[in-house]
Coordinates of C-alpha atoms in Angstrom, one line a residue:
Chain A
M587 CA -18.8 -8.4 -29.4
L588 CA -18.0 -10.8 -26.6
P589 CA -20.8 -12.0 -24.3
L590 CA -21.3 -10.2 -21.0
P591 CA -18.9 -11.2 -18.1
F592 CA -21.7 -13.3 -16.4
Y593 CA -23.1 -14.9 -19.4
Q594 CA -24.4 -18.4 -18.4
M595 CA -24.2 -17.4 -14.7
R596 CA -27.4 -18.0 -12.6
V597 CA -28.0 -16.4 -9.3
L598 CA -31.0 -17.0 -6.8
D599 CA -31.9 -14.1 -5.1
F600 CA -34.0 -14.2 -1.9
T601 CA -33.1 -10.8 -0.6
T602 CA -35.7 -8.1 0.2
D603 CA -33.5 -5.4 1.4
L604 CA -31.7 -2.5 -0.3
A605 CA -28.2 -4.3 0.1
G606 CA -29.2 -7.5 -1.5
A607 CA -31.0 -5.6 -4.3
Y608 CA -27.6 -3.7 -4.9
A609 CA -25.5 -7.0 -4.7
T610 CA -27.7 -8.9 -7.2
R611 CA -28.0 -5.9 -9.4
F612 CA -24.2 -6.1 -9.9
F613 CA -24.7 -9.7 -11.4
A614 CA -27.8 -8.9 -13.3
D615 CA -26.3 -5.7 -15.1
L616 CA -23.2 -7.9 -15.9
G617 CA -25.2 -10.5 -17.7
A618 CA -26.1 -13.1 -15.1
E619 CA -29.7 -14.4 -14.9
V620 CA -30.8 -13.2 -11.5
I621 CA -34.0 -15.0 -10.3
K622 CA -35.8 -12.9 -7.7
V623 CA -37.7 -15.1 -5.4
E624 CA -40.9 -13.3 -4.6
D625 CA -43.3 -14.5 -2.1
A626 CA -46.5 -13.2 -0.4
R627 CA -45.0 -14.1 2.9
M628 CA -41.8 -12.1 2.5
P629 CA -42.9 -9.2 0.0
D630 CA -40.1 -7.1 -1.4
A631 CA -40.3 -3.8 0.4
L632 CA -38.8 -2.1 -2.5
R633 CA -42.0 -2.6 -4.7
A634 CA -43.5 0.2 -2.5
D635 CA -41.2 2.5 -4.4
P636 CA -41.5 1.9 -8.0
L637 CA -38.6 4.1 -9.0
T638 CA -36.3 2.7 -6.4
F639 CA -37.4 -0.8 -7.7
E640 CA -36.8 0.0 -11.3
S641 CA -33.2 1.2 -10.4
L642 CA -32.4 -1.7 -8.3
Q643 CA -34.2 -4.6 -9.9
R644 CA -33.8 -3.9 -13.4
N645 CA -32.2 -6.9 -15.6
K646 CA -33.7 -9.4 -13.0
L647 CA -36.3 -12.1 -13.4
S648 CA -39.0 -12.7 -11.1
F649 CA -40.1 -16.1 -9.8
A650 CA -43.3 -16.0 -7.4
V651 CA -43.6 -18.9 -5.0
D652 CA -45.6 -19.5 -1.9
T653 CA -43.1 -21.1 0.5
A654 CA -45.7 -22.0 3.1
T655 CA -46.4 -24.9 0.7
D656 CA -44.0 -28.0 0.6
A657 CA -44.0 -27.9 -3.0
G658 CA -42.8 -24.2 -2.9
R659 CA -40.0 -25.0 -0.6
S660 CA -39.0 -27.9 -2.6
L661 CA -38.8 -25.7 -5.8
C662 CA -36.7 -23.2 -3.9
L663 CA -34.0 -25.8 -2.9
R664 CA -34.0 -27.3 -6.4
L665 CA -33.5 -23.8 -7.9
A666 CA -30.6 -23.2 -5.4
R667 CA -29.1 -26.4 -6.7
A668 CA -29.5 -25.2 -10.4
C669 CA -27.8 -21.9 -9.6
D670 CA -24.2 -20.8 -9.2
F671 CA -24.9 -19.2 -5.8
T672 CA -27.9 -17.9 -3.6
F673 CA -28.2 -14.6 -2.0
I674 CA -30.2 -14.5 1.3
N675 CA -30.9 -12.1 4.3
A676 CA -30.1 -13.5 7.6
A677 CA -33.5 -12.9 9.0
D678 CA -35.3 -14.5 6.1
T679 CA -37.1 -17.7 7.5
R680 CA -37.8 -19.1 3.8
F681 CA -34.4 -20.3 3.1
Q682 CA -31.5 -20.6 5.3
P683 CA -28.0 -22.5 5.3
D684 CA -29.7 -25.2 7.6
D685 CA -32.0 -26.0 4.8
V686 CA -29.5 -27.5 2.7
T687 CA -28.3 -31.1 3.0
S688 CA -24.9 -32.7 3.1
D689 CA -25.2 -33.5 -0.5
D690 CA -25.2 -29.7 -1.2
D691 CA -21.7 -29.1 -0.3
D692 CA -21.0 -27.5 -3.6
L693 CA -23.6 -24.6 -3.0
I694 CA -22.4 -21.1 -2.2
L695 CA -24.7 -19.1 0.2
V696 CA -24.1 -15.4 0.6
V697 CA -25.7 -14.4 3.6
I698 CA -26.3 -10.5 4.3
D699 CA -26.5 -10.1 8.1
D700 CA -27.3 -6.4 8.4
E701 CA -27.2 -3.9 5.6
G702 CA -25.8 -1.2 7.8
V703 CA -25.5 2.4 7.3
S704 CA -24.5 2.0 3.7
P705 CA -26.6 -0.5 2.0
A706 CA -24.9 0.1 -1.5
E707 CA -21.5 -0.6 -0.1
T708 CA -22.8 -3.7 1.8
G709 CA -24.2 -4.8 -1.4
V710 CA -20.9 -4.5 -3.3
A711 CA -19.2 -6.5 -0.6
A712 CA -21.7 -9.3 -0.9
A713 CA -21.0 -9.3 -4.6
A714 CA -17.2 -9.2 -4.1
G715 CA -17.5 -12.1 -1.5
A716 CA -19.7 -14.1 -3.9
L717 CA -17.2 -13.7 -6.6
T718 CA -14.4 -14.6 -4.3
A719 CA -16.1 -17.8 -3.1
L720 CA -16.9 -18.5 -6.9
L721 CA -13.4 -18.1 -8.0
H722 CA -12.1 -20.3 -5.2
R723 CA -14.6 -23.0 -6.0
R724 CA -13.6 -22.9 -9.7
Q725 CA -9.9 -23.3 -8.6
T726 CA -10.4 -25.9 -5.9
G727 CA -13.7 -27.5 -6.2
L728 CA -14.5 -26.5 -2.6
A729 CA -17.7 -24.4 -2.2
Q730 CA -18.0 -22.3 1.0
N731 CA -20.6 -19.8 2.4
V732 CA -19.9 -16.0 2.7
S733 CA -21.3 -13.7 5.4
V734 CA -21.5 -9.9 5.1
D735 CA -22.5 -7.2 7.6
G736 CA -22.6 -3.6 7.3
A737 CA -20.3 -2.9 10.2
S738 CA -17.5 -4.9 8.8
V739 CA -17.8 -3.3 5.5
Q740 CA -17.7 0.2 7.0
G741 CA -14.8 -0.8 9.4
S742 CA -12.8 -1.9 6.3
L743 CA -13.8 1.0 4.2
R744 CA -13.8 3.8 6.8
F745 CA -11.0 2.7 9.1
L746 CA -8.9 5.8 8.2
A747 CA -11.4 7.8 6.3
S748 CA -14.3 9.6 8.1
D749 CA -14.4 12.7 6.0
A750 CA -17.5 11.9 3.8
R751 CA -19.6 15.1 3.0
P752 CA -23.1 15.2 2.0
R753 CA -23.5 14.6 -1.9
D754 CA -25.8 16.9 -3.7
I755 CA -28.2 14.8 -5.8
S756 CA -29.2 17.6 -8.2
S757 CA -25.6 18.4 -9.1
L758 CA -25.0 14.7 -9.8
V759 CA -28.1 14.5 -12.0
A760 CA -26.7 17.4 -14.1
D761 CA -23.1 16.4 -14.0
P762 CA -21.5 17.0 -17.4
Q763 CA -19.3 14.0 -17.1
L764 CA -22.0 11.6 -16.5
K765 CA -24.1 13.1 -19.2
Q766 CA -21.1 12.7 -21.8
D767 CA -20.6 9.2 -20.5
G768 CA -24.2 8.2 -21.3
F769 CA -24.3 7.0 -17.8
F770 CA -28.2 7.4 -17.3
E771 CA -30.3 5.1 -19.4
T772 CA -33.9 5.2 -20.4
I773 CA -36.1 2.1 -20.5
A774 CA -39.6 1.2 -21.2
R775 CA -41.4 0.2 -18.1
H776 CA -44.0 -2.5 -18.2
A777 CA -46.6 0.1 -17.6
G778 CA -45.6 1.4 -21.0
D779 CA -44.0 4.6 -20.0
L780 CA -40.3 5.5 -20.1
V781 CA -38.1 5.8 -17.1
T782 CA -34.4 7.2 -16.9
V783 CA -32.3 5.1 -14.2
D784 CA -28.6 5.0 -13.3
G785 CA -26.8 2.9 -15.5
V786 CA -23.9 0.5 -15.2
P787 CA -21.1 2.4 -13.3
Y788 CA -18.2 0.4 -14.6
R789 CA -16.8 0.4 -18.3
F790 CA -15.8 -3.1 -19.4
G791 CA -13.7 -2.4 -22.6
R792 CA -14.7 -5.7 -24.5
T793 CA -18.0 -6.5 -22.7
P794 CA -19.9 -3.2 -22.3
A795 CA -22.9 -3.7 -20.1
H796 CA -26.3 -1.9 -20.2
V797 CA -29.9 -1.9 -18.7
R798 CA -31.6 -4.4 -20.9
L799 CA -34.7 -5.4 -19.1
P800 CA -37.1 -3.3 -16.9
A801 CA -37.7 -4.5 -13.4
P802 CA -40.0 -7.6 -13.6
R803 CA -43.5 -7.9 -12.6
P804 CA -44.3 -10.4 -9.7
G805 CA -43.9 -13.8 -11.1
E806 CA -43.3 -12.9 -14.7
H807 CA -40.7 -15.4 -15.2
S808 CA -42.1 -18.3 -13.1
E809 CA -42.9 -20.4 -16.0
L810 CA -39.6 -19.7 -17.8
V811 CA -37.5 -20.4 -14.7
L812 CA -39.1 -23.7 -14.1
K813 CA -38.9 -24.8 -17.6
R814 CA -35.2 -23.6 -18.1
Y815 CA -33.7 -24.4 -14.7
L816 CA -35.6 -27.6 -13.6
G817 CA -36.9 -29.0 -16.9
L818 CA -40.5 -29.0 -15.9
D819 CA -43.1 -29.3 -18.6
A820 CA -46.3 -27.3 -19.0
E821 CA -48.3 -29.9 -17.2
A822 CA -46.2 -29.9 -14.3
I823 CA -46.3 -26.1 -14.1
A824 CA -50.0 -25.9 -14.5
S825 CA -50.3 -28.4 -11.4
L826 CA -47.8 -26.3 -9.2
S827 CA -49.9 -23.2 -10.2
S828 CA -53.2 -24.9 -9.5
Q829 CA -51.9 -26.0 -6.1
G830 CA -51.1 -22.3 -5.4
A831 CA -47.2 -23.3 -4.8
I832 CA -46.3 -20.7 -7.7
T833 CA -47.8 -17.7 -9.3
A834 CA -47.4 -18.0 -13.0
P835 CA -47.5 -14.9 -15.4
V836 CA -49.6 -12.2 -13.9
S837 CA -50.3 -10.0 -16.8
S838 CA -54.0 -10.0 -15.9
R839 CA -53.1 -8.1 -12.8
Y840 CA -52.1 -5.1 -15.0
Chain B
L1063 CA 0.0 -11.5 17.2
T1064 CA 0.4 -11.9 13.5
T1065 CA 3.8 -11.0 12.2
G1066 CA 2.8 -10.9 8.5
D1067 CA 6.0 -12.6 7.7
D1068 CA 6.5 -16.1 6.3
E1069 CA 2.8 -16.8 6.0
E1070 CA 1.7 -19.3 3.4
R1071 CA -1.0 -18.0 1.0
E1072 CA -4.1 -19.8 2.0
G1073 CA -6.8 -17.4 1.1
A1074 CA -9.5 -17.9 -1.3
L1075 CA -7.8 -15.9 -4.2
A1076 CA -4.4 -17.7 -3.7
A1077 CA -4.4 -18.7 -7.4
L1078 CA -4.4 -15.0 -8.6
T1079 CA -1.3 -12.9 -9.2
I1080 CA -1.9 -9.2 -9.5
L1081 CA 0.5 -6.4 -10.4
D1082 CA -0.3 -3.0 -8.6
L1083 CA 1.1 -0.1 -10.3
S1084 CA -1.2 2.3 -8.3
E1085 CA 0.1 5.2 -6.1
G1086 CA -2.9 6.6 -4.8
I1087 CA -5.3 5.2 -2.1
A1088 CA -8.1 3.8 -4.5
G1089 CA -6.0 1.6 -6.6
S1090 CA -3.9 0.5 -3.7
F1091 CA -6.9 -0.4 -1.6
A1092 CA -8.2 -2.6 -4.3
A1093 CA -5.0 -4.4 -4.6
K1094 CA -5.0 -4.7 -0.8
L1095 CA -8.2 -6.6 -0.9
F1096 CA -6.8 -8.9 -3.4
A1097 CA -3.7 -9.4 -1.1
D1098 CA -5.7 -9.9 2.2
Y1099 CA -7.9 -12.5 0.5
G1100 CA -4.9 -14.5 -0.7
A1101 CA -3.8 -13.3 -4.1
R1102 CA -0.1 -12.8 -4.6
V1103 CA 0.1 -8.8 -5.1
I1104 CA 3.4 -7.3 -6.4
K1105 CA 3.4 -3.6 -5.6
V1106 CA 5.7 -1.8 -8.2
E1107 CA 7.3 1.2 -6.5
R1108 CA 9.5 3.8 -8.1
P1109 CA 13.1 3.3 -7.2
V1110 CA 14.6 6.3 -5.5
S1111 CA 18.4 6.0 -5.3
G1112 CA 20.3 6.4 -2.1
D1113 CA 18.7 9.0 0.2
A1114 CA 16.5 7.4 2.7
N1115 CA 14.6 10.5 3.3
A1116 CA 13.6 10.8 -0.2
Q1117 CA 12.4 7.5 -0.3
A1118 CA 10.3 7.9 2.8
S1119 CA 8.8 11.1 1.1
V1120 CA 7.8 9.3 -1.8
R1121 CA 6.0 6.5 0.3
A1122 CA 4.4 9.2 2.2
E1123 CA 3.2 11.0 -0.9
I1124 CA -0.3 9.5 -0.4
D1125 CA -0.7 11.6 2.7
E1126 CA 1.2 14.7 1.8
A1127 CA -1.7 16.1 -0.3
R1128 CA -4.2 15.5 2.8
G1129 CA -2.4 16.8 5.8
P1130 CA -1.5 14.8 8.9
V1131 CA -3.5 11.8 9.7
D1132 CA -3.2 10.2 13.0
G1133 CA 0.5 10.5 14.4
D1134 CA 1.2 6.9 15.3
N1135 CA 3.6 6.4 12.5
A1136 CA 4.9 9.9 12.2
S1137 CA 8.3 8.9 13.4
S1138 CA 8.7 6.0 10.9
G1139 CA 8.2 8.4 7.9
V1140 CA 5.4 6.0 6.5
S1141 CA 1.8 7.1 6.5
S1142 CA -1.0 5.3 8.2
H1143 CA -2.8 5.1 4.8
F1144 CA 0.3 3.6 3.1
L1145 CA 0.6 1.0 5.8
Y1146 CA -3.2 0.2 5.6
V1147 CA -3.5 0.0 1.8
N1148 CA -0.4 -2.1 1.3
T1149 CA -1.0 -5.0 3.6
N1150 CA 0.3 -8.5 2.5
K1151 CA 1.8 -7.1 -0.7
E1152 CA 5.4 -7.7 -2.1
S1153 CA 7.2 -4.7 -2.9
L1154 CA 9.4 -4.4 -6.0
T1155 CA 11.0 -1.2 -7.0
L1156 CA 11.2 -0.7 -10.7
D1157 CA 11.3 2.1 -13.2
Y1158 CA 9.3 0.8 -16.2
E1159 CA 9.7 4.0 -17.9
T1160 CA 13.0 2.9 -19.2
Q1161 CA 13.7 0.1 -21.8
A1162 CA 15.1 -2.2 -19.3
G1163 CA 12.4 -1.7 -16.7
A1164 CA 9.7 -2.2 -19.4
M1165 CA 11.2 -5.6 -20.3
V1166 CA 11.0 -6.6 -16.6
L1167 CA 7.4 -5.4 -16.5
H1168 CA 6.6 -7.3 -19.5
R1169 CA 8.0 -10.6 -18.0
L1170 CA 6.0 -10.0 -14.9
I1171 CA 2.8 -9.4 -16.9
E1172 CA 3.2 -12.8 -18.5
D1173 CA 2.6 -14.4 -15.2
A1174 CA 0.0 -12.2 -14.0
D1175 CA -3.8 -12.4 -14.2
G1176 CA -4.5 -8.7 -13.5
L1177 CA -2.9 -5.3 -13.2
I1178 CA -4.3 -2.3 -11.2
E1179 CA -3.2 1.2 -11.8
D1180 CA -4.3 4.8 -11.4
A1181 CA -5.2 7.0 -14.3
P1182 CA -3.3 8.5 -16.1
S1183 CA -1.0 5.6 -16.7
R1184 CA 2.6 5.7 -16.8
R1185 CA 2.8 2.7 -19.1
Q1186 CA 4.4 4.1 -22.3
A1187 CA 3.3 3.0 -25.8
A1188 CA 6.7 3.6 -27.1
L1189 CA 8.0 0.7 -24.8
G1190 CA 5.2 -1.6 -25.8
L1191 CA 3.2 -1.2 -22.5
D1192 CA 0.0 0.5 -23.8
S1193 CA -3.1 -1.5 -23.1
A1194 CA -3.7 -2.7 -26.8
A1195 CA -0.2 -4.0 -27.1
L1196 CA -0.5 -5.9 -23.6
L1197 CA -3.7 -7.5 -24.5
V1198 CA -2.3 -8.7 -27.9
H1199 CA 0.5 -10.4 -26.0
E1200 CA -1.6 -11.5 -23.0
P1201 CA -5.0 -11.9 -24.2
R1202 CA -6.3 -13.1 -20.8
L1203 CA -4.8 -9.9 -19.0
V1204 CA -7.3 -7.9 -17.0
I1205 CA -6.2 -4.2 -16.8
C1206 CA -8.2 -2.2 -14.2
R1207 CA -7.9 1.5 -14.3
V1208 CA -9.0 3.6 -11.3
S1209 CA -9.7 7.2 -11.2
A1210 CA -11.9 9.9 -9.6
F1211 CA -13.4 11.0 -12.9
A1212 CA -13.2 8.8 -16.1
P1213 CA -10.1 9.7 -18.1
H1214 CA -11.9 10.8 -21.3
G1215 CA -14.6 13.3 -19.9
P1216 CA -14.6 16.8 -19.3
R1217 CA -13.8 16.5 -15.7
A1218 CA -10.8 14.1 -16.1
G1219 CA -8.0 14.8 -13.8
E1220 CA -9.9 16.4 -11.0
P1221 CA -9.3 15.1 -7.6
Y1222 CA -11.5 13.1 -5.3
G1223 CA -12.4 16.2 -3.3
V1224 CA -15.9 16.8 -4.2
L1225 CA -16.8 13.3 -4.2
G1226 CA -16.3 12.9 -0.5
G1227 CA -12.4 13.1 -0.2
V1228 CA -10.4 10.3 1.2
S1229 CA -13.5 8.1 1.9
A1230 CA -14.5 8.5 -1.8
E1231 CA -11.0 6.9 -2.7
Y1232 CA -11.6 3.9 -0.5
S1233 CA -15.0 3.4 -2.0
T1234 CA -13.9 3.7 -5.4
G1235 CA -11.2 1.2 -4.7
F1236 CA -13.6 -1.1 -3.3
H1237 CA -15.8 -0.9 -6.5
A1238 CA -12.7 -1.6 -8.4
F1239 CA -11.8 -4.8 -6.7
T1240 CA -15.4 -5.9 -7.2
A1241 CA -15.4 -5.0 -11.1
M1242 CA -12.1 -6.5 -11.4
L1243 CA -13.1 -9.8 -9.9
A1244 CA -16.2 -9.8 -12.3
A1245 CA -13.5 -9.3 -15.3
L1246 CA -11.1 -12.0 -13.8
W1247 CA -14.2 -14.3 -13.7
H1248 CA -15.0 -13.6 -17.3
A1249 CA -11.4 -14.1 -18.3
S1250 CA -11.2 -17.4 -16.6
Q1251 CA -14.5 -18.5 -18.4
S1252 CA -13.7 -17.1 -21.8
E1253 CA -9.9 -16.7 -22.0
H1254 CA -10.5 -13.0 -22.7
G1255 CA -9.1 -10.3 -20.7
Q1256 CA -9.9 -6.4 -21.2
V1257 CA -9.6 -2.9 -19.8
V1258 CA -11.9 -2.0 -17.1
E1259 CA -12.4 1.5 -16.2
V1260 CA -13.7 2.3 -12.7
D1261 CA -14.1 5.9 -11.5
G1262 CA -15.1 7.6 -8.4
L1263 CA -18.0 9.6 -9.9
S1264 CA -19.7 6.9 -11.6
S1265 CA -19.4 4.4 -8.6
L1266 CA -20.9 7.2 -6.3
A1267 CA -23.7 7.7 -8.8
S1268 CA -24.3 4.2 -8.7
E1269 CA -24.5 4.0 -5.0
L1270 CA -27.1 6.9 -5.2
G1271 CA -29.0 5.1 -8.0
P1272 CA -32.4 5.1 -6.5
A1273 CA -32.2 8.9 -5.4
L1274 CA -31.0 9.8 -8.7
T1275 CA -33.9 7.9 -10.5
Q1276 CA -36.3 9.9 -8.3
A1277 CA -34.7 13.3 -9.1
L1278 CA -34.6 12.5 -12.8
D1279 CA -38.4 11.8 -12.6
G1280 CA -38.8 15.3 -11.2
A1281 CA -39.0 14.7 -7.5
A1282 CA -37.3 17.1 -5.2
V1283 CA -34.6 15.0 -3.5
E1284 CA -32.3 16.3 -0.7
A1285 CA -28.6 16.0 -0.4
S1286 CA -27.9 12.6 0.6
R1287 CA -26.2 11.8 3.9
P1288 CA -23.1 9.8 3.7
A1289 CA -22.6 6.9 5.9
A1290 CA -21.5 7.6 9.5
P1291 CA -17.9 6.7 10.2
P1292 CA -17.6 3.4 12.1
D1293 CA -16.9 3.3 15.8
V1294 CA -13.5 2.0 15.6
T1295 CA -13.4 1.0 19.3
S1296 CA -16.2 -1.4 18.5
L1297 CA -14.2 -3.0 15.5
D1298 CA -12.3 -6.4 16.0
L1299 CA -8.9 -5.5 15.4
D1300 CA -5.8 -7.5 14.6
I1301 CA -2.4 -6.2 15.6
V1302 CA 0.5 -6.7 13.3
E1303 CA 4.2 -6.0 13.8
H1304 CA 5.9 -3.7 11.2
P1305 CA 9.6 -3.4 11.0
T1306 CA 9.9 0.3 11.1
A1307 CA 6.3 1.5 12.1
G1308 CA 6.0 -1.0 15.1
A1309 CA 2.7 -2.4 16.1
I1310 CA -0.2 -1.4 14.0
S1311 CA -3.9 -2.3 14.3
T1312 CA -5.9 -3.4 11.5
P1313 CA -9.6 -4.4 11.0
A1314 CA -10.7 -7.3 9.1
G1315 CA -12.0 -7.6 5.5
P1316 CA -15.4 -6.4 4.3
F1317 CA -16.8 -9.9 4.0
E1318 CA -16.2 -13.3 5.5
L1319 CA -15.7 -16.6 4.0
E1320 CA -16.6 -19.7 5.8
E1321 CA -13.5 -21.8 5.0
T1322 CA -10.7 -19.5 3.7
P1323 CA -9.4 -17.0 6.2
W1324 CA -8.9 -13.1 5.7
L1325 CA -5.4 -12.5 6.1
A1326 CA -4.0 -10.0 8.6
G1327 CA -0.5 -8.7 7.4
R1328 CA 1.7 -5.9 7.0
A1329 CA 3.0 -3.5 4.3
P1330 CA 6.4 -4.3 2.8
L1331 CA 9.4 -2.2 3.1
P1332 CA 10.4 -0.5 -0.1
G1333 CA 11.9 -3.0 -2.6
E1334 CA 11.7 -5.7 0.3
H1335 CA 10.9 -8.3 -2.4
T1336 CA 12.8 -7.1 -5.4
A1337 CA 15.5 -9.9 -5.5
Q1338 CA 12.9 -12.7 -4.9
V1339 CA 10.4 -11.2 -7.6
L1340 CA 13.1 -10.9 -10.2
G1341 CA 14.5 -14.3 -9.3
D1342 CA 10.9 -15.8 -9.9
I1343 CA 11.2 -14.6 -13.5
D1344 CA 14.5 -16.3 -13.9
L1345 CA 16.7 -13.2 -13.9
E1346 CA 20.4 -14.1 -13.3
A1347 CA 22.0 -12.5 -10.3
A1348 CA 24.5 -10.5 -12.6
E1349 CA 21.4 -9.1 -14.6
I1350 CA 19.6 -7.9 -11.4
E1351 CA 22.9 -6.3 -10.3
A1352 CA 23.1 -4.6 -13.7
L1353 CA 19.6 -3.3 -13.2
R1354 CA 20.4 -2.1 -9.7
R1355 CA 23.4 -0.2 -11.1
E1356 CA 21.4 1.5 -13.8
G1357 CA 18.9 2.6 -11.0
V1358 CA 16.1 0.5 -12.8
V1359 CA 15.3 -1.6 -9.7

């Protein structure tokens, strides 16, 4: 079998809203390493609802950092440079297009301005925008930023189509076609129990994609990310951890 | 005012060539997004000989099942949906269910990165056009098949109605565009193309993923309220001029790229680019004329 479509792709994810979660889930499901930047200063609102979190944040890695520290902010910028692109919310004060320097003209930043009435569709638009910029950069060597807002997405999708009707969740859950497709997937959560979530909606003939990892614990992958992406050794990581710039594995919290 | 004519392709996806075999809204909308962001998109339409009214009715097919939309373009015989979902495409009329037509399609596929179609496909295995055969000849080709319900399940062939009607068609096309970009990226990295199936039911279920996960866990979940339609008057619209339908307003694309513009444009007339497209694959004028006589193009 071939590797997944986004094998070897790295995505940095500062988003804390639903649209951002949908956007980066698209990449995580199809094989990218998506690093969720988690920060006590900008906690992920979705953690408050564990099942939503499981559905939207599966297959991602968590990097816990304190962006109030200089060391933490510097790590974020270095990670952005080590990734193929970076997703941010427009209101996020931790990382913005202004934070990158003129040396960073090969970075692609995808800015979600307002998730709008349909966060899922705004998320799909952000994913499509990121891929469009990525294909363009591959072709021309030129990077550019992408901006997405919910109103434009709905303007494009609903310009001639306003006939949407309520969707019955219980009939979807029982839908024979989704069942036969094996659309829903069951994974073991970190807490040890099993949970069934919506799977990957697209069928790639040669690179079928699945739910591989449960949603991460905060900071679960901090160490791995710093080693693999920035080449830091154990000593450097321990030092960052003792300064409070990062939160390394948090298994003790559970 | 943008005429849509003679514009150089300068969008972000200008390096891509996509063949659009779809006849419904979903596949056509996916292909439109490629065209609006700069790809060369060749829309392959069925040739209809002679009678202009018959041709208009084929092109209005998209609307016929749905009743009237706005009356703006009623006099031109072309539907609003058709005009919206085919912007910036080239139109080739081609009957690829004939031997000669299948050969032309093969030539076009050699130069294409992707192919979009509705399910069920009209590509015939007997003419060497089935997906397996195409992928043997063109290993990097991405074939995107768009349907309301996946072609192999118990609900295959059902229309988009229960999924939310026309708006579900647009949503499904939007998912298809995005999934196809993923497969095209993969093909550019790995030299491997593939078939990607995108269906309305799975796309909708994916959008409702958190609610479905709650319901599967036993929570009582209410019917989800779909997105409210946009206030069209608040949208920033471009006006494009269409030769038969007149001035048409169109909203911008779903995302904005800092450096490469989204392209406003118009839908093609039927067969408007047939001679040019066939010339690009090096068919001689005499060959084109022969195809015309046989009704293949």
